[in-house]
């Protein structure tokens, strides 16, 4: 739950940063699904894993692009 809360906070910061809104909203969804998945519902655990994977890939791609500029 600590990681999910961290992703949620980072995503709020992303809304006003150099990352686009899609990345921020994907992170918000990841954080929310992560916090809800603590309840043990299998669907939220799966959704959290999918959203976290997508969020990490998008953030990594954006950081790579920022390094090229």
PDB file of C-alpha atoms in Angstrom:
ATOM      1  CA  UNK A   1       0.000   0.000   0.000  1.00  0.00           C
ATOM      2  CA  UNK A   2       2.945   2.339   0.607  1.00  0.00           C
ATOM      3  CA  UNK A   3       4.043   2.112  -3.039  1.00  0.00           C
ATOM      4  CA  UNK A   4       0.492   2.748  -4.260  1.00  0.00           C
ATOM      5  CA  UNK A   5       0.205   5.794  -2.029  1.00  0.00           C
ATOM      6  CA  UNK A   6       3.549   7.035  -3.341  1.00  0.00           C
ATOM      7  CA  UNK A   7       2.419   6.609  -6.953  1.00  0.00           C
ATOM      8  CA  UNK A   8      -0.774   8.484  -6.120  1.00  0.00           C
ATOM      9  CA  UNK A   9       1.145  11.438  -4.653  1.00  0.00           C
ATOM     10  CA  UNK A  10       3.645  11.481  -7.523  1.00  0.00           C
ATOM     11  CA  UNK A  11       0.773  11.493 -10.005  1.00  0.00           C
ATOM     12  CA  UNK A  12      -0.755  14.556  -8.377  1.00  0.00           C
ATOM     13  CA  UNK A  13       2.586  16.309  -8.852  1.00  0.00           C
ATOM     14  CA  UNK A  14       2.709  15.114 -12.479  1.00  0.00           C
ATOM     15  CA  UNK A  15      -0.519  16.979 -13.224  1.00  0.00           C
ATOM     16  CA  UNK A  16       1.395  20.272 -13.022  1.00  0.00           C
ATOM     17  CA  UNK A  17       4.766  19.064 -14.319  1.00  0.00           C
ATOM     18  CA  UNK A  18       6.338  18.229 -17.668  1.00  0.00           C
ATOM     19  CA  UNK A  19       4.525  14.905 -17.932  1.00  0.00           C
ATOM     20  CA  UNK A  20       1.358  14.856 -19.986  1.00  0.00           C
ATOM     21  CA  UNK A  21      -2.081  14.473 -18.413  1.00  0.00           C
ATOM     22  CA  UNK A  22      -2.518  10.882 -19.610  1.00  0.00           C
ATOM     23  CA  UNK A  23       0.552   9.802 -17.652  1.00  0.00           C
ATOM     24  CA  UNK A  24      -0.697  11.582 -14.551  1.00  0.00           C
ATOM     25  CA  UNK A  25      -4.189  10.109 -14.775  1.00  0.00           C
ATOM     26  CA  UNK A  26      -2.764   6.648 -15.399  1.00  0.00           C
ATOM     27  CA  UNK A  27      -0.726   7.058 -12.236  1.00  0.00           C
ATOM     28  CA  UNK A  28      -3.769   8.233 -10.305  1.00  0.00           C
ATOM     29  CA  UNK A  29      -5.682   5.156 -11.415  1.00  0.00           C
ATOM     30  CA  UNK A  30      -2.727   2.959 -10.477  1.00  0.00           C
ATOM     31  CA  UNK A  31      -2.561   4.464  -7.003  1.00  0.00           C
ATOM     32  CA  UNK A  32      -6.288   4.124  -6.424  1.00  0.00           C
ATOM     33  CA  UNK A  33      -6.374   0.525  -7.653  1.00  0.00           C
ATOM     34  CA  UNK A  34      -3.369  -0.254  -5.476  1.00  0.00           C
ATOM     35  CA  UNK A  35      -5.000   1.122  -2.353  1.00  0.00           C
ATOM     36  CA  UNK A  36      -8.292  -0.643  -3.092  1.00  0.00           C
ATOM     37  CA  UNK A  37      -6.494  -3.914  -3.870  1.00  0.00           C
ATOM     38  CA  UNK A  38      -5.460  -4.175  -0.225  1.00  0.00           C
ATOM     39  CA  UNK A  39      -9.010  -5.445   0.342  1.00  0.00           C
ATOM     40  CA  UNK A  40      -8.001  -8.551  -1.614  1.00  0.00           C
ATOM     41  CA  UNK A  41     -10.424  -8.352  -4.518  1.00  0.00           C
ATOM     42  CA  UNK A  42      -8.803 -10.246  -7.364  1.00  0.00           C
ATOM     43  CA  UNK A  43     -10.059  -7.888 -10.067  1.00  0.00           C
ATOM     44  CA  UNK A  44      -8.504  -4.829  -8.419  1.00  0.00           C
ATOM     45  CA  UNK A  45      -5.217  -6.673  -7.911  1.00  0.00           C
ATOM     46  CA  UNK A  46      -5.087  -7.559 -11.614  1.00  0.00           C
ATOM     47  CA  UNK A  47      -6.066  -4.029 -12.659  1.00  0.00           C
ATOM     48  CA  UNK A  48      -3.410  -2.575 -10.356  1.00  0.00           C
ATOM     49  CA  UNK A  49      -0.749  -4.793 -11.914  1.00  0.00           C
ATOM     50  CA  UNK A  50      -1.792  -3.820 -15.447  1.00  0.00           C
ATOM     51  CA  UNK A  51      -2.019  -0.111 -14.712  1.00  0.00           C
ATOM     52  CA  UNK A  52       1.295  -0.130 -12.813  1.00  0.00           C
ATOM     53  CA  UNK A  53       3.042  -1.815 -15.747  1.00  0.00           C
ATOM     54  CA  UNK A  54       1.586   0.687 -18.210  1.00  0.00           C
ATOM     55  CA  UNK A  55       2.429   3.636 -15.935  1.00  0.00           C
ATOM     56  CA  UNK A  56       6.043   2.543 -15.489  1.00  0.00           C
ATOM     57  CA  UNK A  57       6.470   2.115 -19.252  1.00  0.00           C
ATOM     58  CA  UNK A  58       4.977   5.542 -20.016  1.00  0.00           C
ATOM     59  CA  UNK A  59       7.048   7.286 -17.325  1.00  0.00           C
ATOM     60  CA  UNK A  60      10.202   5.510 -18.503  1.00  0.00           C
ATOM     61  CA  UNK A  61       9.547   6.523 -22.095  1.00  0.00           C
ATOM     62  CA  UNK A  62       8.956  10.153 -21.088  1.00  0.00           C
ATOM     63  CA  UNK A  63      12.120  10.245 -18.985  1.00  0.00           C
ATOM     64  CA  UNK A  64      14.061   8.786 -21.903  1.00  0.00           C
ATOM     65  CA  UNK A  65      12.668  11.494 -24.177  1.00  0.00           C
ATOM     66  CA  UNK A  66      13.545  14.209 -21.655  1.00  0.00           C
ATOM     67  CA  UNK A  67      17.119  12.947 -21.526  1.00  0.00           C
ATOM     68  CA  UNK A  68      17.378  13.249 -25.322  1.00  0.00           C
ATOM     69  CA  UNK A  69      16.393  16.937 -25.335  1.00  0.00           C
TER      70      UNK A  69
END
